[in-house]
Coordinates of C-alpha atoms in Angstrom, one line a residue:
Chain A
M1 CA -21.6 12.4 -29.5
A2 CA -21.5 12.9 -25.8
L3 CA -24.0 14.5 -23.4
V4 CA -22.5 17.3 -21.3
N5 CA -23.6 17.6 -17.6
P6 CA -22.1 20.8 -16.1
D7 CA -23.0 19.6 -12.6
F8 CA -21.0 16.4 -12.9
V9 CA -17.9 17.9 -11.2
E10 CA -20.0 18.8 -8.2
E11 CA -21.2 15.2 -8.0
V12 CA -17.7 13.9 -8.1
K13 CA -15.9 16.2 -5.7
R14 CA -16.1 15.3 -2.0
S15 CA -14.0 18.1 -0.6
D16 CA -11.9 21.0 -1.5
R17 CA -9.0 18.6 -2.2
F18 CA -10.7 17.9 -5.6
D19 CA -8.7 20.5 -7.6
A20 CA -8.7 19.2 -11.2
S21 CA -9.6 22.7 -12.3
A22 CA -6.1 23.8 -11.4
C23 CA -4.8 21.5 -14.2
M24 CA -3.4 23.6 -17.1
N25 CA -3.3 20.7 -19.5
C26 CA 0.5 20.8 -20.0
G27 CA 0.8 17.0 -20.3
V28 CA 3.7 16.4 -18.0
C29 CA 1.6 13.9 -16.0
S30 CA 0.8 11.8 -19.0
A31 CA 4.5 11.9 -20.1
V32 CA 5.8 10.6 -16.8
C33 CA 2.9 8.1 -16.0
P34 CA 4.5 4.7 -15.5
M35 CA 1.3 3.1 -16.8
G36 CA 1.8 5.0 -20.0
I37 CA -1.9 5.6 -20.3
E38 CA -2.3 8.7 -22.3
L39 CA -5.8 9.4 -20.8
L40 CA -4.4 9.5 -17.2
P41 CA -4.9 12.0 -15.7
R42 CA -5.3 15.2 -17.7
K43 CA -7.8 14.0 -20.3
L44 CA -9.8 12.3 -17.6
F45 CA -9.9 15.5 -15.6
R46 CA -10.9 17.5 -18.6
Y47 CA -13.9 15.1 -19.2
V48 CA -14.9 15.6 -15.5
L49 CA -14.6 19.4 -15.7
L50 CA -16.5 19.6 -19.0
G51 CA -19.2 17.3 -17.6
V52 CA -18.7 14.6 -20.2
K53 CA -19.9 11.9 -17.8
D54 CA -20.3 9.2 -20.5
K55 CA -16.6 9.5 -21.3
V56 CA -15.6 9.1 -17.7
L57 CA -17.9 6.1 -17.2
E58 CA -16.4 4.5 -20.4
N59 CA -13.0 4.6 -18.7
V60 CA -13.6 2.7 -15.5
E61 CA -10.6 0.4 -16.1
T62 CA -8.2 3.3 -16.5
I63 CA -9.5 5.0 -13.4
Y64 CA -8.8 1.9 -11.3
S65 CA -5.5 1.1 -13.1
C66 CA -3.8 4.2 -11.7
F67 CA -1.1 3.2 -9.1
L68 CA -1.7 6.4 -7.1
C69 CA 2.1 6.5 -7.1
K70 CA 2.2 10.3 -7.4
L71 CA 5.0 10.4 -9.9
C72 CA 2.8 12.7 -11.9
E73 CA 2.0 14.8 -8.8
V74 CA 5.6 15.5 -7.9
N75 CA 6.2 16.6 -11.5
C76 CA 3.0 18.7 -11.8
P77 CA 3.8 22.4 -12.3
A78 CA 0.3 23.4 -11.1
Q79 CA 0.6 21.2 -8.0
V80 CA -2.7 19.4 -8.7
H81 CA -3.7 16.7 -6.1
I82 CA -3.8 14.2 -9.0
A83 CA -3.9 11.0 -6.9
E84 CA -6.6 12.3 -4.6
N85 CA -8.6 13.4 -7.6
V86 CA -8.4 9.9 -9.0
R87 CA -9.5 8.5 -5.7
F88 CA -12.5 10.8 -5.8
L89 CA -13.4 9.4 -9.2
R90 CA -13.2 5.9 -7.7
Y91 CA -15.4 6.9 -4.8
Y92 CA -17.9 8.2 -7.3
M93 CA -17.8 5.0 -9.4
N94 CA -18.1 2.8 -6.3
K95 CA -21.2 4.7 -5.2
K96 CA -23.0 5.5 -8.4
V97 CA -22.0 2.6 -10.7
F98 CA -21.1 -0.3 -8.5
K99 CA -23.5 0.5 -5.6
I100 CA -20.9 -0.3 -3.0
Chain B
M1 CA -12.7 -11.0 -19.5
P2 CA -10.8 -9.0 -16.8
L3 CA -11.7 -9.4 -13.2
P4 CA -14.9 -7.5 -12.6
I5 CA -13.9 -4.3 -10.9
G6 CA -17.0 -3.5 -8.9
D7 CA -17.4 -7.0 -7.5
T8 CA -13.7 -7.4 -6.6
V9 CA -13.7 -4.0 -4.9
G10 CA -17.0 -5.0 -3.2
I11 CA -15.5 -8.3 -1.8
L12 CA -12.5 -6.5 -0.3
A13 CA -14.7 -3.8 1.2
D14 CA -17.1 -6.4 2.6
N15 CA -14.3 -8.2 4.2
L16 CA -13.0 -5.1 5.9
R17 CA -16.5 -4.1 7.1
I18 CA -17.5 -7.6 8.3
R19 CA -14.2 -9.3 9.2
K20 CA -12.0 -6.2 9.9
S21 CA -9.4 -7.1 7.2
V22 CA -9.4 -7.1 3.4
L23 CA -8.3 -10.7 3.5
P24 CA -9.2 -12.4 6.7
V25 CA -6.2 -13.6 8.7
S26 CA -6.7 -15.4 12.0
A27 CA -5.8 -13.6 15.2
E28 CA -3.1 -16.3 15.9
S29 CA -1.5 -15.7 12.5
V30 CA -1.4 -12.0 13.1
S31 CA 0.5 -12.2 16.3
A32 CA 2.5 -15.4 15.7
W33 CA 5.6 -13.4 14.9
A34 CA 5.7 -12.0 18.5
K35 CA 5.5 -15.4 20.2
G36 CA 8.3 -15.7 22.8
L37 CA 9.5 -12.1 22.4
G38 CA 7.8 -11.1 25.7
L39 CA 6.4 -7.8 24.4
P40 CA 4.0 -6.2 26.8
R41 CA 0.4 -5.8 25.6
G42 CA -0.3 -2.1 24.7
G43 CA 1.4 0.8 26.3
E44 CA 2.2 4.4 25.5
T45 CA 4.4 3.4 22.6
I46 CA 3.5 0.4 20.5
L47 CA 4.8 -1.4 17.4
Y48 CA 1.9 -1.4 15.0
T49 CA 2.2 -3.8 12.1
G50 CA -1.2 -3.0 10.5
R51 CA -1.1 -6.7 9.5
M52 CA 0.7 -5.8 6.2
Y53 CA 3.5 -8.3 6.4
Q54 CA 1.1 -11.0 7.9
L55 CA -1.3 -10.4 5.0
I56 CA 1.3 -10.7 2.2
P57 CA 1.3 -14.6 2.1
Y58 CA -2.5 -14.5 1.8
I59 CA -2.5 -11.7 -0.8
E60 CA 0.0 -13.7 -2.8
A61 CA -2.0 -17.0 -2.5
L62 CA -5.2 -15.2 -3.6
N63 CA -3.3 -13.4 -6.4
K64 CA -2.3 -16.8 -7.9
V65 CA -6.0 -17.7 -8.0
Q66 CA -6.9 -14.3 -9.5
E67 CA -4.2 -14.7 -12.2
K68 CA -5.9 -17.9 -13.3
I69 CA -9.4 -16.4 -13.2
E70 CA -8.4 -13.1 -15.0
D71 CA -9.4 -13.3 -18.7
S72 CA -11.2 -16.7 -18.2
W73 CA -14.9 -17.4 -18.2
I74 CA -14.8 -18.0 -14.4
A75 CA -14.3 -14.2 -14.0
D76 CA -18.1 -14.0 -14.5
F77 CA -18.7 -15.8 -11.3
V78 CA -16.9 -13.2 -9.1
K79 CA -20.3 -11.5 -8.8
V80 CA -21.8 -14.7 -7.2
G81 CA -18.6 -14.9 -5.1
R82 CA -19.3 -11.5 -3.6
V83 CA -22.8 -12.5 -2.5
V84 CA -21.6 -15.8 -1.0
N85 CA -18.6 -14.1 0.6
R86 CA -20.9 -12.0 2.8
F87 CA -21.9 -15.2 4.6
I88 CA -19.0 -17.6 4.0
N89 CA -15.4 -16.4 4.0
V90 CA -14.7 -17.3 0.4
S91 CA -11.6 -15.2 0.0
G92 CA -10.2 -16.9 3.1
L93 CA -10.9 -20.3 1.7
L94 CA -9.2 -19.4 -1.6
A95 CA -6.1 -17.9 -0.1
V96 CA -4.1 -20.7 1.6
P97 CA -0.4 -19.6 1.7
P98 CA 2.6 -21.9 2.1
K99 CA 4.0 -22.1 5.7
S100 CA 7.4 -21.0 4.5
M101 CA 6.1 -17.7 3.3
R102 CA 4.3 -17.0 6.5
E103 CA 7.5 -17.8 8.4
S104 CA 9.6 -15.5 6.3
C105 CA 7.1 -12.6 6.8
S106 CA 7.1 -13.3 10.6
R107 CA 10.9 -13.2 10.6
I108 CA 10.9 -9.7 9.1
L109 CA 8.7 -8.5 12.0
A110 CA 10.7 -10.2 14.6
N111 CA 13.9 -8.6 13.1
I112 CA 12.3 -5.2 13.3
A113 CA 11.4 -5.8 17.0
R114 CA 15.0 -6.8 17.6
L115 CA 16.4 -3.7 15.9
L116 CA 14.1 -1.5 18.0
G117 CA 15.3 -3.3 21.1
Q118 CA 18.9 -2.8 20.1
A119 CA 18.2 0.9 19.8
G120 CA 16.9 0.9 23.3
I121 CA 13.3 1.6 22.4
E122 CA 10.6 0.3 24.9
F123 CA 7.4 -0.6 23.2
G124 CA 4.4 -2.8 23.5
Y125 CA 2.3 -4.7 21.0
L126 CA -1.5 -5.1 20.5
Y127 CA -1.4 -8.8 19.5
E128 CA -4.8 -9.9 18.1
E129 CA -5.9 -6.3 18.3
D130 CA -3.2 -5.2 15.9
L131 CA -5.8 -4.4 13.2
Y132 CA -5.3 -3.7 9.5
S133 CA -5.1 0.0 8.6
G134 CA -7.5 -0.2 5.7
A135 CA -4.9 0.9 3.2
L136 CA -6.2 -1.0 0.2
V137 CA -9.8 0.0 0.7
Y138 CA -8.6 3.6 0.9
D139 CA -6.7 3.3 -2.4
L140 CA -9.8 1.8 -4.0
G141 CA -11.9 4.8 -2.9
V142 CA -14.4 3.0 -0.6
D143 CA -14.2 5.8 1.9
D144 CA -17.4 5.1 3.9
V145 CA -16.1 1.6 4.9
L146 CA -12.7 3.0 5.5
E147 CA -14.0 5.7 7.9
A148 CA -15.9 3.2 10.0
H149 CA -12.9 0.9 10.2
A150 CA -10.5 3.8 11.1
R151 CA -12.7 4.6 14.0
R152 CA -12.4 0.9 15.1
V153 CA -8.6 1.1 14.9
V154 CA -8.5 4.4 16.8
D155 CA -10.8 3.0 19.5
V156 CA -8.2 0.2 20.2
F157 CA -5.5 2.8 20.5
K158 CA -7.6 4.7 23.0
K159 CA -8.4 1.6 25.0
Y160 CA -4.6 1.1 25.5
R161 CA -3.9 4.8 25.9
V162 CA -1.4 4.7 23.0
R163 CA 0.4 8.0 22.2
N164 CA 3.2 6.9 20.0
I165 CA 3.0 4.4 17.1
I166 CA 6.0 2.8 15.4
T167 CA 5.0 1.5 12.0
V168 CA 6.8 -1.1 9.9
D169 CA 5.7 -0.4 6.4
P170 CA 5.0 2.6 4.2
H171 CA 1.3 1.9 3.6
T172 CA 0.5 1.8 7.3
T173 CA 2.7 4.8 8.0
H174 CA 0.8 6.8 5.3
M175 CA -2.6 5.8 6.6
L176 CA -1.9 6.5 10.3
R177 CA 0.2 9.7 9.7
S178 CA -1.5 11.3 6.7
V179 CA -5.0 9.8 6.1
Y180 CA -6.4 9.1 9.6
P181 CA -5.9 12.7 10.8
A182 CA -8.3 13.9 8.1
L183 CA -10.9 11.2 9.0
I184 CA -10.8 11.2 12.8
K185 CA -11.5 14.4 14.8
G186 CA -9.0 15.1 17.5
Y187 CA -6.5 12.5 16.2
N188 CA -3.2 13.4 17.7
L189 CA -1.0 10.3 17.7
Q190 CA 2.7 10.5 16.9
V191 CA 3.5 8.1 14.1
K192 CA 7.0 7.2 12.9
S193 CA 8.4 4.4 10.8
Y194 CA 10.9 2.2 12.5
L195 CA 13.5 3.4 9.9
E196 CA 13.1 6.9 11.1
I197 CA 13.5 5.9 14.7
L198 CA 16.6 3.8 14.0
A199 CA 18.1 6.6 12.0
E200 CA 17.4 9.1 14.9
R201 CA 19.0 6.9 17.4
D202 CA 22.3 6.8 15.6
L203 CA 22.7 3.1 16.0
K204 CA 26.2 1.7 15.7
P205 CA 26.7 -1.4 13.6
R206 CA 28.2 -4.5 15.3
K207 CA 29.2 -6.0 12.0
E208 CA 30.2 -4.4 8.7
L209 CA 28.4 -6.1 5.8
R210 CA 30.7 -5.1 2.9
L211 CA 28.4 -5.8 0.0
E212 CA 26.6 -3.8 -2.6
A213 CA 22.8 -3.6 -3.1
A214 CA 20.4 -1.6 -5.2
I215 CA 17.8 0.3 -3.3
H216 CA 14.1 0.3 -4.4
D217 CA 12.2 3.1 -2.7
S218 CA 8.6 2.8 -1.9
C219 CA 6.4 5.4 -3.6
L220 CA 4.6 6.1 -0.3
Y221 CA 7.8 6.7 1.7
A222 CA 9.5 8.7 -1.1
R223 CA 6.7 10.9 -2.3
H224 CA 4.1 10.9 0.5
E225 CA 6.0 10.6 3.7
N226 CA 9.4 12.0 3.0
V227 CA 11.3 8.9 4.3
L228 CA 14.2 9.0 1.9
Q229 CA 17.5 9.5 3.7
E230 CA 16.9 7.3 6.7
Q231 CA 17.1 4.0 4.8
R232 CA 20.3 5.2 2.9
T233 CA 22.0 6.3 6.1
L234 CA 21.2 3.0 7.9
L235 CA 22.4 0.9 4.9
E236 CA 25.6 2.9 4.3
K237 CA 26.5 2.8 8.0
A238 CA 26.0 -1.0 7.9
G239 CA 28.7 -1.2 5.2
I240 CA 26.5 -1.5 2.2
D241 CA 27.4 0.2 -1.0
V242 CA 24.0 1.5 -2.0
R243 CA 23.4 1.5 -5.7
E244 CA 20.7 3.8 -7.1
P245 CA 18.7 2.4 -10.1
A246 CA 17.3 4.7 -12.8
E247 CA 14.3 6.5 -11.3
S248 CA 15.1 6.3 -7.6
G249 CA 14.6 8.4 -4.5
K250 CA 11.8 10.9 -4.8
F251 CA 11.3 9.9 -8.5
T252 CA 11.2 6.1 -7.7
F253 CA 9.4 3.8 -10.2
C254 CA 6.4 2.0 -8.8
C255 CA 6.7 -1.7 -8.3
G256 CA 3.3 -2.3 -9.9
G257 CA 1.9 -3.7 -6.7
P258 CA -1.1 -1.3 -6.3
A259 CA -2.6 -2.8 -9.4
E260 CA -2.4 -6.4 -8.0
S261 CA -5.8 -6.7 -6.5
L262 CA -7.6 -5.8 -9.8
F263 CA -5.1 -6.3 -12.6
P264 CA -2.6 -9.0 -11.6
R265 CA -1.1 -9.2 -15.1
K266 CA -0.5 -5.4 -15.3
A267 CA 1.1 -5.5 -11.9
K268 CA 3.6 -8.2 -13.0
E269 CA 4.3 -6.3 -16.3
Y270 CA 5.3 -3.1 -14.4
A271 CA 7.3 -5.1 -11.8
K272 CA 9.3 -6.6 -14.6
K273 CA 10.2 -3.1 -15.9
R274 CA 11.4 -2.2 -12.4
V275 CA 13.4 -5.4 -12.1
D276 CA 15.1 -4.6 -15.4
Q277 CA 16.1 -1.2 -14.0
I278 CA 17.4 -2.7 -10.8
K279 CA 19.5 -5.5 -12.4
K280 CA 21.4 -2.9 -14.4
V281 CA 23.0 -1.7 -11.1
S282 CA 23.1 -4.8 -8.9
F283 CA 22.0 -8.4 -8.7
R284 CA 21.0 -7.7 -5.1
A285 CA 18.3 -5.3 -4.0
V286 CA 16.6 -4.1 -0.8
T287 CA 12.9 -3.1 -0.4
M288 CA 11.1 -1.5 2.5
C289 CA 7.6 -2.4 1.7
P290 CA 6.0 -5.8 1.7
I291 CA 4.0 -5.1 -1.4
C292 CA 7.1 -4.1 -3.3
L293 CA 9.0 -7.1 -2.0
V294 CA 6.5 -9.7 -3.1
N295 CA 5.6 -8.1 -6.4
L296 CA 9.3 -7.6 -7.5
Q297 CA 10.2 -11.1 -6.2
K298 CA 7.5 -12.6 -8.4
A299 CA 8.6 -10.7 -11.5
A300 CA 12.3 -11.3 -10.9
G301 CA 11.9 -15.1 -10.8
G302 CA 15.3 -15.4 -9.1
E303 CA 17.2 -13.1 -11.5
I304 CA 18.0 -10.7 -8.7
Q305 CA 18.2 -11.4 -4.9
L306 CA 15.5 -9.2 -3.2
E307 CA 15.4 -8.8 0.6
D308 CA 13.5 -6.7 3.0
I309 CA 15.8 -4.0 4.4
S310 CA 15.4 -5.3 7.9
S311 CA 17.2 -8.5 7.0
Y312 CA 20.4 -6.6 6.3
L313 CA 19.9 -4.2 9.2
V314 CA 19.5 -7.0 11.7
Q315 CA 22.7 -8.6 10.5
A316 CA 24.7 -5.4 10.8
Y317 CA 23.2 -3.8 13.9
C318 CA 22.3 -6.9 15.9
G319 CA 25.2 -9.0 14.7
G320 CA 23.2 -11.6 12.9

């Protein structure tokens, strides 16, 4: 059971470069991810867009594990700024969770 | 338990905010490589190292400590370490690199300066004011600390009326060319990697190397900064038979280095995968990023011979 917070995406995004909503959930990113983490990045973005904040907070380690190598991004048919979106999530975590 | 993410990120961000570098390196160590080269201070065109090569021995030394701490009960004390680090430079005390490693990183920078000289480029250097670009803190998403630091860096450029910047590594190139313009209003500096400059100048080799080597592209050069052909052209002209490992060029496989500060074990695991790909095409490989170099070297454990690209270029274009 997870609480849904529809405003969560507004809390996370810092600029127009946060474009997770362009993701069409095709799964190419997860298939090519060198980390092989199935959650990264499409499921994670889906949690953000749906406002399932608890699920995002549960996955702190995954969010910081991403290499930001952009292999997913060069293969993304929707040209989502995946690495930048992950960086926004880190910014959010730093501020709200770690109080940095 | 793994290294606590928040406290580790906090220590690195505190260091950048308080000490102008994620891992404090003394001003003498930063500019030691330029000793005796007679480079003018500042100028319209400068060689900007962003301290990346100078930091590598310290990152490596700290990483050894982190590997021991990771998954041990001591990881709990990183929280205390962060508080103490604000007053006493704890990370600096923990990271004591061997002299040999500092010397080999200095040699890379001196080689790059020689290559630029050979290409007829006139440039200055900022010595102790050659600041870190903030690359790691950017990757970790500590944007407020990064923005304040970027302003400090740009103020130094303004002080010396710098207009053109020659970078030596992909992380600094990316920060100065693609990240800073979005952070600093009116930022209009020309930023180029030394590889791009050498390729433009159409340097002629003085010695043909006649060897084969695999090329390991940096993710940042390949996918962020479109520096892909320059390194190949320079190596091929130098007489090197460039071997492409699986997943190369634009689709290069990450060396694992970006995970090093928080997950040292994962970093090594991914570096090993890359080393396996490389060794299928050659026992010799070139890198163009200090993070790739150190991370792959550690994982290779001597199985393949890894060198920074400048080591080969200086042999070919400067004659040794």
